[in-house]
mmCIF file of C-alpha atoms in Angstrom:
data_model
loop_
_atom_site.group_PDB
_atom_site.id
_atom_site.type_symbol
_atom_site.label_atom_id
_atom_site.label_comp_id
_atom_site.label_asym_id
_atom_site.label_seq_id
_atom_site.Cartn_x
_atom_site.Cartn_y
_atom_site.Cartn_z
ATOM 1 C CA UNK A 241 -147.273 -0.443 22.933
ATOM 2 C CA UNK A 242 -143.801 -1.637 24.791
ATOM 3 C CA UNK A 243 -143.143 -3.011 28.050
ATOM 4 C CA UNK A 244 -142.447 0.167 31.267
ATOM 5 C CA UNK A 245 -139.401 1.181 31.610
ATOM 6 C CA UNK A 246 -137.845 -1.371 34.536
ATOM 7 C CA UNK A 247 -136.177 0.552 37.368
ATOM 8 C CA UNK A 248 -132.553 -0.240 37.369
ATOM 9 C CA UNK A 249 -129.738 1.784 40.465
ATOM 10 C CA UNK A 250 -128.883 5.096 39.754
ATOM 11 C CA UNK A 251 -126.330 4.440 36.496
ATOM 12 C CA UNK A 252 -126.919 1.721 34.875
ATOM 13 C CA UNK A 253 -129.548 0.874 31.953
ATOM 14 C CA UNK A 254 -131.240 -2.082 31.315
ATOM 15 C CA UNK A 255 -128.830 -3.677 29.689
ATOM 16 C CA UNK A 256 -125.674 -2.613 31.696
ATOM 17 C CA UNK A 257 -128.085 -4.214 34.739
ATOM 18 C CA UNK A 258 -128.886 -6.837 33.109
ATOM 19 C CA UNK A 259 -125.303 -7.644 32.304
ATOM 20 C CA UNK A 260 -124.459 -7.285 35.494
ATOM 21 C CA UNK A 261 -127.089 -9.417 36.940
ATOM 22 C CA UNK A 262 -125.300 -11.771 33.928
ATOM 23 C CA UNK A 263 -122.239 -11.672 35.161
ATOM 24 C CA UNK A 264 -123.382 -12.285 39.080
ATOM 25 C CA UNK A 265 -124.289 -15.471 37.892
ATOM 26 C CA UNK A 266 -121.888 -16.562 36.080
ATOM 27 C CA UNK A 267 -119.276 -16.328 38.600
ATOM 28 C CA UNK A 268 -121.604 -18.460 40.139
ATOM 29 C CA UNK A 269 -121.517 -21.021 38.166
ATOM 30 C CA UNK A 270 -118.197 -20.499 35.930
ATOM 31 C CA UNK A 271 -115.864 -19.179 38.084
ATOM 32 C CA UNK A 272 -114.419 -15.745 37.457
ATOM 33 C CA UNK A 273 -113.442 -13.923 34.499
ATOM 34 C CA UNK A 274 -109.864 -13.177 34.987
ATOM 35 C CA UNK A 275 -109.263 -16.815 36.026
ATOM 36 C CA UNK A 276 -112.777 -19.080 34.769
ATOM 37 C CA UNK A 277 -113.217 -22.502 35.148
ATOM 38 C CA UNK A 278 -115.542 -22.506 31.974
ATOM 39 C CA UNK A 279 -113.449 -19.359 29.505
ATOM 40 C CA UNK A 280 -115.515 -20.361 26.310
ATOM 41 C CA UNK A 281 -118.684 -20.580 28.839
ATOM 42 C CA UNK A 282 -118.145 -16.530 29.213
ATOM 43 C CA UNK A 283 -117.845 -16.510 25.878
ATOM 44 C CA UNK A 284 -121.390 -17.391 25.223
ATOM 45 C CA UNK A 285 -122.556 -15.514 28.087
ATOM 46 C CA UNK A 286 -121.130 -12.672 25.975
ATOM 47 C CA UNK A 287 -122.414 -13.128 22.743
ATOM 48 C CA UNK A 288 -126.163 -14.441 23.962
ATOM 49 C CA UNK A 289 -125.872 -10.303 25.485
ATOM 50 C CA UNK A 290 -124.987 -9.000 22.570
ATOM 51 C CA UNK A 291 -127.461 -10.031 20.596
ATOM 52 C CA UNK A 292 -130.044 -9.358 23.637
ATOM 53 C CA UNK A 293 -128.665 -5.510 23.242
ATOM 54 C CA UNK A 294 -129.227 -5.228 19.263
ATOM 55 C CA UNK A 295 -132.260 -7.050 19.197
ATOM 56 C CA UNK A 296 -133.262 -4.608 22.184
ATOM 57 C CA UNK A 297 -135.340 -6.519 24.717
ATOM 58 C CA UNK A 298 -132.667 -6.149 27.966
ATOM 59 C CA UNK A 299 -136.482 -4.981 29.737
ATOM 60 C CA UNK A 300 -138.143 -8.481 28.734
ATOM 61 C CA UNK A 301 -135.365 -10.232 30.596
ATOM 62 C CA UNK A 302 -135.439 -7.793 33.727
ATOM 63 C CA UNK A 303 -139.005 -8.193 33.783
ATOM 64 C CA UNK A 304 -138.758 -12.052 33.931
ATOM 65 C CA UNK A 305 -135.953 -12.380 35.964
ATOM 66 C CA UNK A 306 -137.458 -9.852 38.702
ATOM 67 C CA UNK A 307 -140.645 -11.954 38.192
ATOM 68 C CA UNK A 308 -138.336 -15.432 39.277
ATOM 69 C CA UNK A 309 -137.028 -13.057 42.059
ATOM 70 C CA UNK A 310 -140.334 -12.635 43.642
ATOM 71 C CA UNK A 311 -140.969 -16.637 43.843
ATOM 72 C CA UNK A 312 -137.844 -16.826 45.212
ATOM 73 C CA UNK A 313 -138.243 -14.207 47.747
ATOM 74 C CA UNK A 314 -142.141 -16.302 48.234
ATOM 75 C CA UNK A 315 -139.972 -19.482 48.465
ATOM 76 C CA UNK A 316 -142.417 -20.630 45.281
ATOM 77 C CA UNK A 317 -141.323 -22.759 43.550
ATOM 78 C CA UNK A 318 -140.500 -21.653 39.336
ATOM 79 C CA UNK A 319 -138.465 -22.090 36.627
ATOM 80 C CA UNK A 320 -138.532 -21.260 32.991
ATOM 81 C CA UNK A 321 -139.533 -23.537 30.729
ATOM 82 C CA UNK A 322 -139.727 -24.449 26.705
ATOM 83 C CA UNK A 323 -136.830 -22.689 24.912
ATOM 84 C CA UNK A 324 -135.310 -20.556 27.379
ATOM 85 C CA UNK A 325 -133.489 -23.418 28.520
ATOM 86 C CA UNK A 326 -130.786 -23.291 25.186
ATOM 87 C CA UNK A 327 -130.110 -20.211 27.065
ATOM 88 C CA UNK A 328 -126.933 -19.190 29.099
ATOM 89 C CA UNK A 329 -128.023 -16.082 30.162
ATOM 90 C CA UNK A 330 -131.610 -17.335 31.241
ATOM 91 C CA UNK A 331 -129.247 -19.827 33.404
ATOM 92 C CA UNK A 332 -127.201 -17.450 34.979
ATOM 93 C CA UNK A 333 -129.925 -14.975 36.041
ATOM 94 C CA UNK A 334 -131.993 -17.758 37.573
ATOM 95 C CA UNK A 335 -134.589 -18.346 35.671
ATOM 96 C CA UNK A 336 -133.988 -22.159 33.618
ATOM 97 C CA UNK A 337 -132.447 -24.472 35.355
ATOM 98 C CA UNK A 338 -131.115 -26.519 32.772
ATOM 99 C CA UNK A 339 -126.974 -25.247 32.350
ATOM 100 C CA UNK A 340 -127.572 -24.529 28.644
ATOM 101 C CA UNK A 341 -124.182 -23.947 28.378
ATOM 102 C CA UNK A 342 -122.711 -28.072 29.922
ATOM 103 C CA UNK A 343 -125.110 -29.710 27.902
ATOM 104 C CA UNK A 344 -124.041 -27.894 24.991
ATOM 105 C CA UNK A 345 -127.591 -26.886 23.885
ATOM 106 C CA UNK A 346 -128.179 -24.435 20.772
ATOM 107 C CA UNK A 347 -128.938 -20.564 21.776
ATOM 108 C CA UNK A 348 -130.629 -19.711 18.161
ATOM 109 C CA UNK A 349 -133.389 -22.146 18.648
ATOM 110 C CA UNK A 350 -134.606 -19.246 21.368
ATOM 111 C CA UNK A 351 -133.795 -16.377 20.029
ATOM 112 C CA UNK A 352 -131.976 -14.962 17.340
ATOM 113 C CA UNK A 353 -132.228 -12.022 14.400
ATOM 114 C CA UNK A 354 -134.576 -14.124 12.144
ATOM 115 C CA UNK A 355 -137.582 -14.787 14.878
ATOM 116 C CA UNK A 356 -140.241 -12.116 15.088
ATOM 117 C CA UNK A 357 -141.248 -10.083 18.552
ATOM 118 C CA UNK A 358 -139.416 -10.796 21.923
ATOM 119 C CA UNK A 359 -138.347 -13.686 22.861
ATOM 120 C CA UNK A 360 -140.493 -16.136 24.702
ATOM 121 C CA UNK A 361 -140.308 -17.251 28.709
ATOM 122 C CA UNK A 362 -142.813 -19.317 29.679
ATOM 123 C CA UNK A 363 -142.452 -19.910 33.781
ATOM 124 C CA UNK A 364 -144.037 -23.250 35.350
ATOM 125 C CA UNK A 365 -144.682 -21.986 39.021
ATOM 126 C CA UNK A 366 -146.013 -24.256 41.448
ATOM 127 C CA UNK A 367 -150.088 -24.223 40.803
ATOM 128 C CA UNK A 368 -151.494 -23.573 44.463
ATOM 129 C CA UNK A 369 -148.785 -20.688 44.620
ATOM 130 C CA UNK A 370 -149.382 -19.473 41.139
ATOM 131 C CA UNK A 371 -152.797 -16.475 42.331
ATOM 132 C CA UNK A 372 -149.674 -14.895 44.427
ATOM 133 C CA UNK A 373 -147.206 -14.524 41.296
ATOM 134 C CA UNK A 374 -149.843 -12.911 39.049
ATOM 135 C CA UNK A 375 -151.335 -10.708 42.216
ATOM 136 C CA UNK A 376 -147.936 -9.359 41.846
ATOM 137 C CA UNK A 377 -147.475 -8.513 38.231
ATOM 138 C CA UNK A 378 -150.880 -6.663 38.845
ATOM 139 C CA UNK A 379 -149.308 -4.939 41.589
ATOM 140 C CA UNK A 380 -145.331 -4.351 41.162
ATOM 141 C CA UNK A 381 -147.124 -2.771 37.271
ATOM 142 C CA UNK A 382 -150.205 -1.326 38.781
ATOM 143 C CA UNK A 383 -153.812 -2.413 37.561
ATOM 144 C CA UNK A 384 -154.076 -0.055 34.692
ATOM 145 C CA UNK A 385 -151.162 -1.792 32.689
ATOM 146 C CA UNK A 386 -151.868 -4.747 33.593
ATOM 147 C CA UNK A 387 -153.860 -7.495 32.079
ATOM 148 C CA UNK A 388 -155.475 -11.069 31.544
ATOM 149 C CA UNK A 389 -155.100 -12.402 27.931
ATOM 150 C CA UNK A 390 -158.114 -14.102 26.654
ATOM 151 C CA UNK A 391 -159.420 -17.862 25.462
ATOM 152 C CA UNK A 392 -162.780 -17.461 23.086
ATOM 153 C CA UNK A 393 -164.374 -19.949 24.174
ATOM 154 C CA UNK A 394 -165.858 -21.461 20.674
ATOM 155 C CA UNK A 395 -169.229 -22.918 20.344
ATOM 156 C CA UNK A 396 -169.314 -27.145 20.082
ATOM 157 C CA UNK A 397 -172.167 -29.059 19.646
ATOM 158 C CA UNK A 398 -173.199 -30.501 23.501
ATOM 159 C CA UNK A 399 -173.487 -26.456 24.472
ATOM 160 C CA UNK A 400 -174.975 -25.189 21.305
ATOM 161 C CA UNK A 401 -177.773 -27.131 20.957
ATOM 162 C CA UNK A 402 -177.882 -26.497 24.863
ATOM 163 C CA UNK A 403 -178.332 -22.807 24.051
ATOM 164 C CA UNK A 404 -180.319 -23.518 21.263
ATOM 165 C CA UNK A 405 -183.060 -25.426 22.900
ATOM 166 C CA UNK A 406 -183.483 -22.850 25.673
ATOM 167 C CA UNK A 407 -183.803 -19.726 23.005
ATOM 168 C CA UNK A 408 -186.716 -22.108 21.357
ATOM 169 C CA UNK A 409 -187.561 -21.862 25.320
ATOM 170 C CA UNK A 410 -187.282 -25.401 26.534
ATOM 171 C CA UNK A 411 -186.611 -25.795 30.389
ATOM 172 C CA UNK A 412 -183.703 -25.914 31.578
ATOM 173 C CA UNK A 413 -183.637 -30.393 32.456
ATOM 174 C CA UNK A 414 -184.817 -30.844 28.757
ATOM 175 C CA UNK A 415 -181.778 -28.472 27.510
ATOM 176 C CA UNK A 416 -179.390 -30.481 29.520
ATOM 177 C CA UNK A 417 -180.854 -34.089 28.037
ATOM 178 C CA UNK A 418 -181.011 -33.169 24.916
ATOM 179 C CA UNK A 419 -177.229 -32.238 25.534
ATOM 180 C CA UNK A 420 -176.121 -35.090 27.102
ATOM 181 C CA UNK A 421 -177.527 -36.943 23.657
ATOM 182 C CA UNK A 422 -174.236 -35.426 21.962
ATOM 183 C CA UNK A 423 -171.147 -36.473 21.652
ATOM 184 C CA UNK A 424 -167.992 -33.981 23.697
ATOM 185 C CA UNK A 425 -165.838 -33.848 20.794
ATOM 186 C CA UNK A 426 -167.854 -34.701 17.992
ATOM 187 C CA UNK A 427 -170.093 -32.906 15.837
ATOM 188 C CA UNK A 428 -173.866 -31.721 16.518
ATOM 189 C CA UNK A 429 -175.983 -34.703 14.754
ATOM 190 C CA UNK A 430 -178.173 -34.367 12.167
ATOM 191 C CA UNK A 431 -181.801 -35.220 12.258
ATOM 192 C CA UNK A 432 -182.335 -38.058 10.354
ATOM 193 C CA UNK A 433 -179.336 -40.079 12.742
ATOM 194 C CA UNK A 434 -181.428 -42.067 15.162
ATOM 195 C CA UNK A 435 -179.693 -42.336 18.095
ATOM 196 C CA UNK A 436 -181.131 -39.198 19.365
ATOM 197 C CA UNK A 437 -184.338 -36.618 20.537
ATOM 198 C CA UNK A 438 -183.261 -33.865 20.371
ATOM 199 C CA UNK A 439 -185.935 -32.020 17.473
ATOM 200 C CA UNK A 440 -185.107 -30.682 14.069
ATOM 201 C CA UNK A 441 -185.436 -26.733 14.940
ATOM 202 C CA UNK A 442 -183.092 -27.147 17.191
ATOM 203 C CA UNK A 443 -180.469 -29.636 15.827
ATOM 204 C CA UNK A 444 -180.321 -26.676 12.223
ATOM 205 C CA UNK A 445 -179.987 -24.030 15.046
ATOM 206 C CA UNK A 446 -177.226 -25.682 16.882
ATOM 207 C CA UNK A 447 -175.599 -26.810 13.354
ATOM 208 C CA UNK A 448 -175.642 -23.201 12.151
ATOM 209 C CA UNK A 449 -173.235 -21.714 15.639
ATOM 210 C CA UNK A 450 -171.354 -24.277 16.333
ATOM 211 C CA UNK A 451 -168.034 -22.899 16.231
ATOM 212 C CA UNK A 452 -169.405 -19.579 16.833
ATOM 213 C CA UNK A 453 -167.477 -17.242 20.043
ATOM 214 C CA UNK A 454 -169.669 -18.179 22.852
ATOM 215 C CA UNK A 455 -168.022 -16.806 25.317
ATOM 216 C CA UNK A 456 -164.363 -15.151 26.553
ATOM 217 C CA UNK A 457 -162.889 -17.050 29.448
ATOM 218 C CA UNK A 458 -159.195 -16.125 31.470
ATOM 219 C CA UNK A 459 -155.817 -17.741 28.927
ATOM 220 C CA UNK A 460 -154.194 -20.289 31.582
ATOM 221 C CA UNK A 461 -151.738 -18.118 32.604
ATOM 222 C CA UNK A 462 -151.076 -15.382 29.523
ATOM 223 C CA UNK A 463 -151.007 -11.993 31.359
ATOM 224 C CA UNK A 464 -149.126 -8.443 29.771
ATOM 225 C CA UNK A 465 -147.880 -5.547 31.002
ATOM 226 C CA UNK A 466 -148.434 -2.431 29.205
ATOM 227 C CA UNK A 467 -145.831 1.300 29.178
ATOM 228 C CA UNK A 468 -149.874 2.922 29.185
ATOM 229 C CA UNK A 469 -153.544 1.608 30.184
ATOM 230 C CA UNK A 470 -153.673 -1.599 28.162
ATOM 231 C CA UNK A 471 -157.441 -0.107 27.861
ATOM 232 C CA UNK A 472 -155.647 2.898 25.513
ATOM 233 C CA UNK A 473 -155.178 -0.691 23.411
ATOM 234 C CA UNK A 474 -157.679 -2.373 23.703
ATOM 235 C CA UNK A 475 -160.830 -2.772 25.276
ATOM 236 C CA UNK A 476 -160.565 -4.451 28.993
ATOM 237 C CA UNK A 477 -162.984 -6.429 31.588
ATOM 238 C CA UNK A 478 -162.916 -7.280 34.531
ATOM 239 C CA UNK A 479 -162.548 -11.212 34.895
ATOM 240 C CA UNK A 480 -165.238 -13.137 37.339
ATOM 241 C CA UNK A 481 -162.437 -14.322 39.455
ATOM 242 C CA UNK A 482 -161.867 -11.821 42.123
ATOM 243 C CA UNK A 483 -158.776 -8.823 41.540
ATOM 244 C CA UNK A 484 -158.167 -10.125 37.609
ATOM 245 C CA UNK A 485 -159.120 -8.337 34.524
ATOM 246 C CA UNK A 486 -159.123 -9.737 31.178
ATOM 247 C CA UNK A 487 -158.651 -8.147 27.939
ATOM 248 C CA UNK A 488 -160.774 -8.770 24.873
ATOM 249 C CA UNK A 489 -158.915 -10.333 22.962
ATOM 250 C CA UNK A 490 -156.557 -13.506 22.573
ATOM 251 C CA UNK A 491 -153.025 -14.289 22.491
ATOM 252 C CA UNK A 492 -152.692 -14.036 18.365
ATOM 253 C CA UNK A 493 -155.180 -11.221 18.423
ATOM 254 C CA UNK A 494 -152.195 -9.249 21.018
ATOM 255 C CA UNK A 495 -149.635 -9.841 19.568
ATOM 256 C CA UNK A 496 -150.725 -8.795 16.351
ATOM 257 C CA UNK A 497 -151.089 -5.001 17.518
ATOM 258 C CA UNK A 498 -147.859 -5.849 19.603
ATOM 259 C CA UNK A 499 -148.456 -6.403 23.774
ATOM 260 C CA UNK A 500 -146.188 -8.567 24.380
ATOM 261 C CA UNK A 501 -146.706 -11.369 26.920
ATOM 262 C CA UNK A 502 -146.177 -13.358 29.608
ATOM 263 C CA UNK A 503 -147.068 -16.745 30.691
ATOM 264 C CA UNK A 504 -147.357 -17.654 33.993
ATOM 265 C CA UNK A 505 -148.625 -21.775 33.572
ATOM 266 C CA UNK A 506 -149.140 -23.416 36.961
ATOM 267 C CA UNK A 507 -147.892 -26.637 37.318
ATOM 268 C CA UNK A 508 -148.791 -29.084 40.002
ATOM 269 C CA UNK A 509 -146.095 -31.154 39.702
ATOM 270 C CA UNK A 510 -143.880 -28.738 41.311
ATOM 271 C CA UNK A 511 -146.358 -28.196 44.007
ATOM 272 C CA UNK A 512 -146.327 -32.332 44.814
ATOM 273 C CA UNK A 513 -142.314 -32.281 44.426
ATOM 274 C CA UNK A 514 -142.119 -28.830 46.885
ATOM 275 C CA UNK A 515 -144.550 -30.636 49.970
ATOM 276 C CA UNK A 516 -142.277 -33.449 49.621
ATOM 277 C CA UNK A 517 -138.804 -31.630 50.072
ATOM 278 C CA UNK A 518 -141.417 -30.046 52.355
ATOM 279 C CA UNK A 519 -142.072 -33.597 54.425
ATOM 280 C CA UNK A 520 -138.234 -34.751 53.870
ATOM 281 C CA UNK A 521 -136.825 -31.947 56.352
ATOM 282 C CA UNK A 522 -139.884 -31.850 58.681
ATOM 283 C CA UNK A 523 -139.658 -35.657 59.450
ATOM 284 C CA UNK A 524 -135.870 -36.674 58.339
ATOM 285 C CA UNK A 525 -133.903 -32.997 59.241
ATOM 286 C CA UNK A 526 -132.852 -33.339 55.745
ATOM 287 C CA UNK A 527 -132.830 -30.155 53.087
#
């Protein structure tokens, strides 16, 4: 599977359109090519674009740019994080806010021929409005062609004691009482330990299921977009949250089969910044 073809203006390929967008941003930050303020910046932009073309990733960058453009148009604070900040192209596209050229950052830490698979651009989105962005991706690419990545939730000491007590027919209140006698992050205790009242039969079964898969959760922000119905690649189920569909694989399985994942991560500090800027505007008339 690969990404769907990105819709570009007539007469353009994905790569030529990416070059146009990078050119526009480059002129804004470094001056036009014929008389640039920073001539070396254009050398770096051309180097990065050539490598993106060589590795066949223009569609990936356009997809991330499109999500960021939606956030900008909807007044949702958003920015790329992590190694993407090493890219001048990401900066000129508005994906990241760090000027990788003037900061002297190393592009190859983000993307190089030796790396396997597409680059990893994580987007931080103000947490109160992340759901709008997730639903935009579903709407943009279709419910059948997008889904969220699962987290496989495994048994820990408390959940294994609770569920095994339930399996053996103990009352719900008793299940909870016994589970609270176990350290949240520690291992299941043995029957000989004297600091609990959990029956040996419950502990024996709890010890056997600890670290086994218990249920599927939704990855904090991982979304997969596919050029065909995702169900043809991986089993999918409806999430318990409204209007969400979830793969039955975790991120490592998705990567192994070649599904392209985008991380749309909620960041509370961006919400705090947005609210602060709005308050300053409202009370002091300053943007």
